[in-house]
Coordinates of C-alpha atoms and ligand atoms in Angstrom, one line a residue:
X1 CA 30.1 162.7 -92.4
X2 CA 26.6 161.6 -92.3
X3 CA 25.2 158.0 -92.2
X4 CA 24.0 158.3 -95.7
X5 CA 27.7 159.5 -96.9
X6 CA 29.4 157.0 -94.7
X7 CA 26.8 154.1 -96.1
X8 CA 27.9 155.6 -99.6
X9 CA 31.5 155.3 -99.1
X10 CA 31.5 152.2 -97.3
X11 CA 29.7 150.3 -100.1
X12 CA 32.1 151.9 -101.9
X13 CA 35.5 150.7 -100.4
X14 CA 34.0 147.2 -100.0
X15 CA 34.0 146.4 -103.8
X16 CA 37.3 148.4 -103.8
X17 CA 38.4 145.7 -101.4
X18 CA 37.1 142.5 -103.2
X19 CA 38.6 143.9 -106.6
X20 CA 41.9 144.3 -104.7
X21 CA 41.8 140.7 -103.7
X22 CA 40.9 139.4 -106.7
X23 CA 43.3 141.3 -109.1
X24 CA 46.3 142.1 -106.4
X25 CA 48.2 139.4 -108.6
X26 CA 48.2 141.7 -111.4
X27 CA 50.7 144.1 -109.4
X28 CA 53.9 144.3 -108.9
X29 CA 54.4 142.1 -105.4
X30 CA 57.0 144.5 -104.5
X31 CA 56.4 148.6 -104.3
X32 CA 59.0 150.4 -106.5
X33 CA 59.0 153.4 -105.0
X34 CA 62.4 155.6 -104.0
X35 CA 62.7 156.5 -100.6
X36 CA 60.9 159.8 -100.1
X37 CA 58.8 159.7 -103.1
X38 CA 55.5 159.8 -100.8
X39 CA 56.9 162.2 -98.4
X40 CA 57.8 164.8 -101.4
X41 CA 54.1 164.4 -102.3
X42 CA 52.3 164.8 -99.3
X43 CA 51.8 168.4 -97.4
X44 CA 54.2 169.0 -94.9
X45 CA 51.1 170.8 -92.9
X46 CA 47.7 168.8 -91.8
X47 CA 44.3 170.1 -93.9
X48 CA 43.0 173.6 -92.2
X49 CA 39.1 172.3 -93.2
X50 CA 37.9 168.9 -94.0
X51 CA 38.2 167.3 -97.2
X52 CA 36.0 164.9 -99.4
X53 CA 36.2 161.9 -99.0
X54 CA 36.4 161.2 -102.8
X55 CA 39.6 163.2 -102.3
X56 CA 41.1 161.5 -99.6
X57 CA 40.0 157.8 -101.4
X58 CA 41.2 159.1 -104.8
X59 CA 44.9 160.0 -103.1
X60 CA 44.9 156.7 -101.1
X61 CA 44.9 155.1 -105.1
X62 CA 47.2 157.7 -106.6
X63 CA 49.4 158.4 -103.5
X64 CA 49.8 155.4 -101.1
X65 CA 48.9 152.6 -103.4
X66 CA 52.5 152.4 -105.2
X67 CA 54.4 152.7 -102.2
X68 CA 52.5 149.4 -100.9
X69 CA 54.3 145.6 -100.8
X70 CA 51.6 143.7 -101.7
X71 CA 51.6 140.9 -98.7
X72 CA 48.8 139.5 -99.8
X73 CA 50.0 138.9 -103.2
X74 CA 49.8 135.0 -103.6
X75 CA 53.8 135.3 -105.1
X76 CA 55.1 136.8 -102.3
X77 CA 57.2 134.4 -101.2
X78 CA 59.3 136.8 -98.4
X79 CA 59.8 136.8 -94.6
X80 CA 56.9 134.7 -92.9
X81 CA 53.5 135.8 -94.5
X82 CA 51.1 138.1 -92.7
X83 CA 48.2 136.3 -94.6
X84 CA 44.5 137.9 -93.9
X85 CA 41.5 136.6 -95.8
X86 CA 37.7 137.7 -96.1
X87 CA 36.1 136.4 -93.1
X88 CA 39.1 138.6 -90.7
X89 CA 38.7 141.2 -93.0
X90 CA 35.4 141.6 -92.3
X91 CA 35.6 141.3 -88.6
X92 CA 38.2 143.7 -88.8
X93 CA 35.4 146.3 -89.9
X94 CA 33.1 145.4 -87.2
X95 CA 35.9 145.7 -84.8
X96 CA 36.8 149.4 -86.0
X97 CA 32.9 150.3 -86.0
X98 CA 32.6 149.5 -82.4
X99 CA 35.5 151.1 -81.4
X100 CA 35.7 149.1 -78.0
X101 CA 38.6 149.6 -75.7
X102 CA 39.1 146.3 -74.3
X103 CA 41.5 147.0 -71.1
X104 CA 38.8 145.5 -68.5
X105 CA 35.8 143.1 -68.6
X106 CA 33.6 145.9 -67.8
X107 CA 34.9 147.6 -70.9
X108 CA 33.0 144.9 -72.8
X109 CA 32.3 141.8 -71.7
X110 CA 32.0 140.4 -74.9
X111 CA 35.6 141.2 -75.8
X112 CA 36.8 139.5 -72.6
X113 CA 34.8 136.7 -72.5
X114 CA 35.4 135.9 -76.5
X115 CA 39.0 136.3 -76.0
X116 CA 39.1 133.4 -73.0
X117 CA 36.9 131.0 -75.1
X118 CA 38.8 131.3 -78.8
X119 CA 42.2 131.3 -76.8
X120 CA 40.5 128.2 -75.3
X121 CA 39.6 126.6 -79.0
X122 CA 43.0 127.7 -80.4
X123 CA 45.0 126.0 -76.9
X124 CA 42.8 122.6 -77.7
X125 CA 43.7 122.8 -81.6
X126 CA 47.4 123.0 -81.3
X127 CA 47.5 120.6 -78.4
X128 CA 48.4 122.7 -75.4
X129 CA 47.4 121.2 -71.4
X130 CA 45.0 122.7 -70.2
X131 CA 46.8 124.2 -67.1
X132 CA 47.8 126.8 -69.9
X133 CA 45.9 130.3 -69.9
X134 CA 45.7 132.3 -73.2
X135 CA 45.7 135.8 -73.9
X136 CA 45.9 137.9 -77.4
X137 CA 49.4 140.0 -77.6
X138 CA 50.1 142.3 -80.5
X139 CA 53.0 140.3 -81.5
X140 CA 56.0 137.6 -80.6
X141 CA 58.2 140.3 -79.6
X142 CA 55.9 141.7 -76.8
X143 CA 54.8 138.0 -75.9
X144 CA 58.8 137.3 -75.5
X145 CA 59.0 140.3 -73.4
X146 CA 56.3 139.5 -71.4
X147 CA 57.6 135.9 -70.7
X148 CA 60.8 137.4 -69.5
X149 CA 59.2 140.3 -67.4
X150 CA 57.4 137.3 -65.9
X151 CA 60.2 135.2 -65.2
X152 CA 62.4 137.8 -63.6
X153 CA 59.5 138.7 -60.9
X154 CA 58.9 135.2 -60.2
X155 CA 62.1 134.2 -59.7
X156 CA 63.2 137.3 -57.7
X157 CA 59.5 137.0 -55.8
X158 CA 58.3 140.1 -57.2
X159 CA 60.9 141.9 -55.8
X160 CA 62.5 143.7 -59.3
X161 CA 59.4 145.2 -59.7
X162 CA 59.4 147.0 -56.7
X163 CA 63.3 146.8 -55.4
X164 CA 65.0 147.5 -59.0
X165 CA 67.4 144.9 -59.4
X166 CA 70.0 144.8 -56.9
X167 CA 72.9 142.8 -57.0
X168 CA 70.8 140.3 -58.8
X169 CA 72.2 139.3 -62.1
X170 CA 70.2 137.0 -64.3
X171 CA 71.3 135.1 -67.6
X172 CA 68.8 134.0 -70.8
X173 CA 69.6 131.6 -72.5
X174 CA 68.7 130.8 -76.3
X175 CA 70.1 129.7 -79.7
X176 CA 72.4 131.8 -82.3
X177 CA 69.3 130.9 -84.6
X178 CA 67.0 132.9 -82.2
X179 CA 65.1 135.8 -83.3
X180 CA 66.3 139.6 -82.8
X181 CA 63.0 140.0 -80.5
X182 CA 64.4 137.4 -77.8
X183 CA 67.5 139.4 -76.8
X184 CA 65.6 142.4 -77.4
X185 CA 63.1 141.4 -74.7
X186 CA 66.3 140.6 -72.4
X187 CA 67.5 143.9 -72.7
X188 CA 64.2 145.8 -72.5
X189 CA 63.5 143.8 -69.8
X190 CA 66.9 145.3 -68.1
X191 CA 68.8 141.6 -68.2
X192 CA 71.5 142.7 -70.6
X193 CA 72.9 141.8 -73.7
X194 CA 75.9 140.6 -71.9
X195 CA 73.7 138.6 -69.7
X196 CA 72.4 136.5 -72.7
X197 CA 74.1 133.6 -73.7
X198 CA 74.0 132.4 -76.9
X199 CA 73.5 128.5 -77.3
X200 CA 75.6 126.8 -80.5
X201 CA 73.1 124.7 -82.6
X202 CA 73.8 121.6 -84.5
X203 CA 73.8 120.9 -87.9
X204 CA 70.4 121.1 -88.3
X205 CA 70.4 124.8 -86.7
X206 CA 68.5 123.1 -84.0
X207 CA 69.9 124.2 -80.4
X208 CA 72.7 122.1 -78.4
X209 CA 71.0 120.8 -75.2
X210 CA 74.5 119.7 -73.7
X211 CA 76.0 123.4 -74.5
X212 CA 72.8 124.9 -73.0
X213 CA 73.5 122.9 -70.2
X214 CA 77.4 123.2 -70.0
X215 CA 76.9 127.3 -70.3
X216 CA 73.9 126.8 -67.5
X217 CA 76.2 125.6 -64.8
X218 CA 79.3 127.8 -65.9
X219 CA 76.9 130.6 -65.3
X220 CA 76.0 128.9 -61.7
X221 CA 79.5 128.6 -61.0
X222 CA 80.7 132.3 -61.6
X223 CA 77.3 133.7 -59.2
X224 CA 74.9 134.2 -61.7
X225 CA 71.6 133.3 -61.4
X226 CA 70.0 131.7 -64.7
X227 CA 66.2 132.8 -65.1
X228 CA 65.0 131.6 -68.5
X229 CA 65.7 129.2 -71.6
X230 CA 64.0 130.6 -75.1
X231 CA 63.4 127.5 -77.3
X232 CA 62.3 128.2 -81.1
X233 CA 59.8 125.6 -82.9
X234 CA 60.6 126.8 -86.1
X235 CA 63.4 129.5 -86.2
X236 CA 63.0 132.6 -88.8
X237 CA 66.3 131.9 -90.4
X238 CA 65.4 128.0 -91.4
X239 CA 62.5 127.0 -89.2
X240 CA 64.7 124.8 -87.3
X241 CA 63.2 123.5 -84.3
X242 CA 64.8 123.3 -81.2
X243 CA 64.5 119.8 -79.1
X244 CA 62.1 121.4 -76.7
X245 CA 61.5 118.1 -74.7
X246 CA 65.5 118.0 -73.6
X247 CA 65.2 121.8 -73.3
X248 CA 62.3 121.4 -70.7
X249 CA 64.1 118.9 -69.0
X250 CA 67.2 121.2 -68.1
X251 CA 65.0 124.1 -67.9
X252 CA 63.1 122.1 -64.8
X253 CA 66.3 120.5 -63.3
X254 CA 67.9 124.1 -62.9
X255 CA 64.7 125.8 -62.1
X256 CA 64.7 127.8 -65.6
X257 CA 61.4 129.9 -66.4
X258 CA 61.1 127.9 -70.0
X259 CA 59.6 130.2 -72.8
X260 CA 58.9 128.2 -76.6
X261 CA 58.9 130.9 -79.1
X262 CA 57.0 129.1 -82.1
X263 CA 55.6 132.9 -84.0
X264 CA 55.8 130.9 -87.2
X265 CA 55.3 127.2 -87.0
X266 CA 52.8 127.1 -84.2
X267 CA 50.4 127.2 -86.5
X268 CA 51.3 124.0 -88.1
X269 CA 50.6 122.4 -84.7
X270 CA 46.9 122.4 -86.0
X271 CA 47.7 119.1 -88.2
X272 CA 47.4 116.1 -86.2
X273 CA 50.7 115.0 -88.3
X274 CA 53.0 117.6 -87.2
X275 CA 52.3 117.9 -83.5
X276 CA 55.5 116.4 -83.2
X277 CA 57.4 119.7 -84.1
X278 CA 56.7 121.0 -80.6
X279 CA 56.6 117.8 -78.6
X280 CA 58.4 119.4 -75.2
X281 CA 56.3 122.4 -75.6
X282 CA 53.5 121.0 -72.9
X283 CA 56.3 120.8 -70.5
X284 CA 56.9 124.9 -71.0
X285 CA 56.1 127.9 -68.6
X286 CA 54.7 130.1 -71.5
X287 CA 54.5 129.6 -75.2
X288 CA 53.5 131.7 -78.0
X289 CA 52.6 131.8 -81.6
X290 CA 51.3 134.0 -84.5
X291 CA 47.9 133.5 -85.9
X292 CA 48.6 136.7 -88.0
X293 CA 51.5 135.0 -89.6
X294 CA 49.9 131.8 -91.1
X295 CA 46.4 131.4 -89.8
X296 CA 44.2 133.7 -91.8
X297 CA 43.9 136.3 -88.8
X298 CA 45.0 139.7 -90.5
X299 CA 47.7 141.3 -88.2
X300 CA 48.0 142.1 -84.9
X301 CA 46.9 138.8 -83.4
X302 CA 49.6 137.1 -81.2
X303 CA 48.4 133.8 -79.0
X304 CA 50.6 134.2 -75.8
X305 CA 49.8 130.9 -73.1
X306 CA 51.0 130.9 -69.9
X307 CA 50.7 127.8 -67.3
X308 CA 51.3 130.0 -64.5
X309 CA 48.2 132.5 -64.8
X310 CA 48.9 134.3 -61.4
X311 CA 52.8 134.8 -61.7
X312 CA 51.8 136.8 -65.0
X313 CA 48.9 138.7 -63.5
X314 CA 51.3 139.7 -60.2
X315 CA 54.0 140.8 -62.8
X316 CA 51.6 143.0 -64.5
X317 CA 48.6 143.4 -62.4
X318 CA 47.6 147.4 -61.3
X319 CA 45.2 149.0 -59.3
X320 CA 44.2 152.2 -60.1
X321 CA 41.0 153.4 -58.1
X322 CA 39.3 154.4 -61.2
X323 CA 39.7 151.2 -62.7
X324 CA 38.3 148.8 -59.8
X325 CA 35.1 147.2 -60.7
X326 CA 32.7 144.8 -58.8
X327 CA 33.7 142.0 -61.0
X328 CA 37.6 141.5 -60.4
X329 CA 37.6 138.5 -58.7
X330 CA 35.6 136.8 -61.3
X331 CA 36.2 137.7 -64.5
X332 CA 39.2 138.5 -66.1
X333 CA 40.8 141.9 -66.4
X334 CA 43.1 141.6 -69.5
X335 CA 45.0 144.8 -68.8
X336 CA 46.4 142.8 -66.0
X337 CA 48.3 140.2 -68.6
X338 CA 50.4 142.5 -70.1
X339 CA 52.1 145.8 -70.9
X340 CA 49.3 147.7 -72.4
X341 CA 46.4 149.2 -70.7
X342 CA 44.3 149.7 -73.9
X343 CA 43.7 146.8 -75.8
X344 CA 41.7 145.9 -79.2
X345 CA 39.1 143.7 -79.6
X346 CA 41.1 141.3 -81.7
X347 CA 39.3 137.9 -80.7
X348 CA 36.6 139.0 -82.5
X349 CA 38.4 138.1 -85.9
X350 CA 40.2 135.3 -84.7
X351 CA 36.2 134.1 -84.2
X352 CA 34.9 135.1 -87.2
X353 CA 38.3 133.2 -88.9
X354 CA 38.2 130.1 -86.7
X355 CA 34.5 129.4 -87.3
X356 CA 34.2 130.6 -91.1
X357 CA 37.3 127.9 -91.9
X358 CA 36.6 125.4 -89.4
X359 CA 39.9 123.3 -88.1
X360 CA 39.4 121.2 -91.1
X361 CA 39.4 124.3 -93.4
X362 CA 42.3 125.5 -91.8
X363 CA 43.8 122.4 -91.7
X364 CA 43.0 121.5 -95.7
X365 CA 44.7 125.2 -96.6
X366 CA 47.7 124.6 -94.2
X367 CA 48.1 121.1 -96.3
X368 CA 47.9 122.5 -99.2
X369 CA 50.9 124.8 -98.1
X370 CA 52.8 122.1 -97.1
X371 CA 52.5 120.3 -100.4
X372 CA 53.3 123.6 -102.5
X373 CA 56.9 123.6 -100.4
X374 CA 57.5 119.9 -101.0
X375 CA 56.4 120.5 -104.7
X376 CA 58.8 123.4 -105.1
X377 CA 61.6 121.9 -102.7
X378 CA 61.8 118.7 -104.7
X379 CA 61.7 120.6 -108.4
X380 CA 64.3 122.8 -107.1
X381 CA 66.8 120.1 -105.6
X382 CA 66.8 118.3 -109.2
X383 CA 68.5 121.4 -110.5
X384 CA 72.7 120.4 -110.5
X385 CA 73.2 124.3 -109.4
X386 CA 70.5 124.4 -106.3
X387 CA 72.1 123.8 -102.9
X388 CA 69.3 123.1 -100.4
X389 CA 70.7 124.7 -97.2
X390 CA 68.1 123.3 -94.5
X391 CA 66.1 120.8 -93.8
X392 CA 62.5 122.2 -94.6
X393 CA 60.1 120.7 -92.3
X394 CA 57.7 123.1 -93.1
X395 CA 56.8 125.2 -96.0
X396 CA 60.2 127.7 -95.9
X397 CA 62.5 126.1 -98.7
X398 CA 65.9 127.6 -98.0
X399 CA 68.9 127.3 -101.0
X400 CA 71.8 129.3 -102.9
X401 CA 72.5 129.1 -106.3
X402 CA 76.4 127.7 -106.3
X403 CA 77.6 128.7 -110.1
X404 CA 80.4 126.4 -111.3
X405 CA 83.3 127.3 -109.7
X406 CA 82.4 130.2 -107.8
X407 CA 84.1 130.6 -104.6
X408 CA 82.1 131.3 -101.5
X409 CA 82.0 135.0 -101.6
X410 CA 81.2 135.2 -105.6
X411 CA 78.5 132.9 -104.7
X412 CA 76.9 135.0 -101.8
X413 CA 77.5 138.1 -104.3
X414 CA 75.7 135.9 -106.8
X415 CA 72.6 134.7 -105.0
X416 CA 72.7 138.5 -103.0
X417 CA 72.4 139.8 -106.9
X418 CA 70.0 137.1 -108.1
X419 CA 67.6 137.7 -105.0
X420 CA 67.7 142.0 -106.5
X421 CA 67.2 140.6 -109.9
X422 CA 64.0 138.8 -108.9
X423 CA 62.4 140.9 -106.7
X424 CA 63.1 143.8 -109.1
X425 CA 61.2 142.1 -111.5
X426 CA 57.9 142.3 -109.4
X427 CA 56.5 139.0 -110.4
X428 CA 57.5 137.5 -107.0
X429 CA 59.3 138.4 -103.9
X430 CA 61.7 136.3 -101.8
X431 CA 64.0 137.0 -98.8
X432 CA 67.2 135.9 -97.7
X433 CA 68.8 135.0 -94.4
X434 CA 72.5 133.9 -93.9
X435 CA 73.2 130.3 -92.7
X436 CA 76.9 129.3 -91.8
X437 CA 78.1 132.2 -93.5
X438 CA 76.4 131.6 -96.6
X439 CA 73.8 134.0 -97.9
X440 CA 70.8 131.5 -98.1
X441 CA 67.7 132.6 -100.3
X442 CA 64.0 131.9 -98.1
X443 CA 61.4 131.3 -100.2
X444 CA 58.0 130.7 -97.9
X445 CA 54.7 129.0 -99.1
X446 CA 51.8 130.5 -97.0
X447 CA 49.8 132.7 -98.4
X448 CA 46.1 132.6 -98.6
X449 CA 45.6 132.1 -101.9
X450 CA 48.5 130.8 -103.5
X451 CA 48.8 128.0 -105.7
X452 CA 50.6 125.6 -107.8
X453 CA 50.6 127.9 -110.9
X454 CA 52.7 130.3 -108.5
X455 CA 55.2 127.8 -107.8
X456 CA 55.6 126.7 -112.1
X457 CA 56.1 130.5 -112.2
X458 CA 58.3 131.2 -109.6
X459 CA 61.0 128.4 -110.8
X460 CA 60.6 129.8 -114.0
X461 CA 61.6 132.9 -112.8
X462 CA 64.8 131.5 -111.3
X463 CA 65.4 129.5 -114.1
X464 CA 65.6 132.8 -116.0
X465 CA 67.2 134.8 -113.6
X466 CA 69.8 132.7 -113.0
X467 CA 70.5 132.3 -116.8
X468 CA 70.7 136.1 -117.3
X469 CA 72.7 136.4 -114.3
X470 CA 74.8 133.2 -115.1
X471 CA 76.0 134.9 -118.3
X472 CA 76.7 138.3 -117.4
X473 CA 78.9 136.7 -114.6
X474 CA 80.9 134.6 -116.7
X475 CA 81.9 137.1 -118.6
X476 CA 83.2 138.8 -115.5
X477 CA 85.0 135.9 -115.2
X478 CA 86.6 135.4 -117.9
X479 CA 87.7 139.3 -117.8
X480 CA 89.1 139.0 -114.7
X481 CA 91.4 136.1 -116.3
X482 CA 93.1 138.4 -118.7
X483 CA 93.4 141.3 -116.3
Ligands
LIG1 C1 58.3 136.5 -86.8 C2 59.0 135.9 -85.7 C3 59.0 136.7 -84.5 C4 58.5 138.1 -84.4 O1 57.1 138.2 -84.6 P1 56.4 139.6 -84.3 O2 55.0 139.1 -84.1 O3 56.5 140.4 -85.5 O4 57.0 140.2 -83.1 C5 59.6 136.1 -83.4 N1 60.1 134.9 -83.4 C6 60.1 134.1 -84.5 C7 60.7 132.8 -84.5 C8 59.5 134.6 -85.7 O5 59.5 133.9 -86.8

């Protein structure tokens, strides 16, 4: 392709994007495609000769388009958001244009030295020490991972690394709320799933300090040798939030690596008001969050801090002769603070985010969230068939629909089948998780560009969802009574 082609297209796919924005409402939030309806479409052999570009956009519309979720879609309500919005967007193409490998300073010192001052800005914003050392991961899970891999070598004094383990046999430690990544870290990071004790968690599905501690000294007791505590600010099920300060407090006492997995609601640490959510967290080893989730920063970007910079650096850290520069004592070598070599310029739209909102931009939209769950929590709650089923401290509202006189399982049938209904309909898209048993719906407010008009139409939605369903089961009912 020449420049004049390329300057063609790209013009092009720019007002493609900005009409995709602005009319992505009009789709349905929720592909409808079978599975293998793209595969049965697309060649099983790749092209012989080039193709036109006109060709290739014209499938990406015909082909790909309908087996896209629409994430961005300001009623998708589901999982935690991946939000973007225009200033990462754009950053994003600047990012692909220069192509830079980022796995040393020398690589680009821009992308290195970027990446140390908006981990810097982000660190002061959510009210991290600043004895903590950031670095941009490609997600929670591998910033888990990498807490653990850096816990095990400091605590066997970088031995594991080069001796294998032994007889050593460490324990993790974190909350039946956790997420799926934490024990997956343990066992990728050759722990065991057996060696990873899950911690009971109160009625707020906040995490026991006294049964972390009781399993703690058990596991002292039978020759184990504990190694790390995972405490969630904000779990995915309920965005319950463990009490990190007695957490720390144990974790220091029996000489616990302490880890505060906050993917979600770190980003809410940016309001002055809810710093309290991760009070404890300064007293942590590492922490992360997720700008891609619910900062504006289009995905990957995943803020991993660290207090101890060189126990991470020693866990990673290699020295291949073609990679030694002049530089390595003074700069930093971010393929030493963590598991990949190659690494994307990613700061570069975290920049381009955190200067085009400002904190107080970021801080306004993040209100503005906030309100929407309280708004759509408190409607919801006045409905004599809504069980709220967590507290919502943040913007996930979680709840069931409890039909008169269901029993438990017809109810999780019920809210299973009214979840189906809803997101069949494609004017919005929830999740669910299960809480105690009880299949919970998630509805999450955090979307770039959502507003109160998709709240008014969401509870519409499950006003008339519920009806429809509420009917048909009834009758069910009532059949199963003469049967
Ligand atoms: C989303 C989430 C994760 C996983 O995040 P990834 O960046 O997708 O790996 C981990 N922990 C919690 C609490 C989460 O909500």
């Amino acid at each position: 392709m020449n420049s004049t082609e390329f300057r063609k297209h790209a013009h092009d796919f720019v007002d493609w994007m900005a009409d995709y924005l602005e009319t992505v409402e009009k789709l349905p939030v929720r592909s409808r495609e079978e599975p293998g309806t793209l595969l049965a479409k697309l060649p099983e052999h790749a092209p012989e000769q080039g193709e036109a570009m006109e060709d290739i956009f014209r499938d990406f519309q015909e082909l790909i388009m309908p087996g896209i979720t629409h994430w961005q879609h300001p009623a998708f309500f589901g999982y935690f958001p991946a939000n973007n919005s225009e200033a990462s967007i754009l950053a994003e193409m600047l990012t692909a244009a220069l192509g830079v490998q980022g796995m040393v300073w020398e690589t680009s010192p821009a992308a290195t030295e970027l990446e140390e001052r908006v981990m810097d800005w982000l660190r002061e914003m959510i009210g991290l020490p600043e004895d903590f050392s950031g670095v941009i991961q490609d997600s929670a899970s591998t910033s888990t991972l990498v807490a653990i891999l850096t816990a095990r070598e400091k605590k066997s004094q970088y031995r594991v690394n080069r001796e294998g383990f032994q007889e050593r046999r460490f324990t993790v430690y974190f909350s039946e709320e956790a997420h799926s990544s934490v024990e997956k870290g343990a066992k990728i990071a050759g722990i065991g799933a057996d060696n990873c004790r899950s911690i009971a968690v109160d009625d707020a599905f906040a995490m026991r300090p006294a049964a972390l501690e009781a399993a703690i000294l058990e596991d002292k007791k039978a020759g184990f040798i504990p190694l790390c505590v995972i405490g969630a600010c904000g779990t995915t099920g309920s965005t319950a939030l463990d009490p990190l300060a007695a957490i720390a407090d144990i974790a220091r006492e029996h000489e616990l690596w302490f880890h505060v997995d906050a993917a979600y609601a770190g980003s809410a640490a940016i309001l002055p008001e809810l710093r309290w959510i991760q009070a404890g967290a300064e007293k942590a080893d590492s922490y992360v969050f997720n700008p891609h989730k619910w900062l504006f920063t289009n995905f990957d970007c995943s803020a991993f801090f660290v207090r101890d910079r060189e126990a991470l650096t020693k866990t990673f850290a290699i020295h291949p002769e073609y990679l030694k520069t002049g530089h390595d004592a003074v700069v930093n070598n971010y393929r030493d603070w963590g598991i990949q070599l190659g690494r994307r310029f990613r700061a570069l739209k975290l920049w381009f985010v955190l200067r085009s909102f400002g904190r107080e931009g970021l801080q306004t939209r993040l209100r503005h969230h906030l309100g929407l769950a309280r708004q759509f929590r408190d409607e919801l709650a006045g409905w004599p068939e809504i069980e709220i089923m967590a507290p919502a401290p943040l913007a996930l509202v979680c709840f069931r629909f409890v039909p008169e006189g269901a029993s438990e399982e017809a109810c999780n049938h019920f809210n299973k089948a009214l979840e189906q209904k809803v997101n069949d309909s494609g004017r919005a898209l929830i999740t669910h998780t299960t809480l105690r048993g009880r299949y919970t719906l998630r509805a999450v407010f955090g979307q770039t560009h959502v507003d109160r008009s998709h709240i008014k139409q969401l509870l519409a939605l499950l006003r008339e969802v519920y009806q429809s369903l509420q009917k048909a089961y009834t009758i069910n009912e009532s059949d199963d009574e003469h049967k």
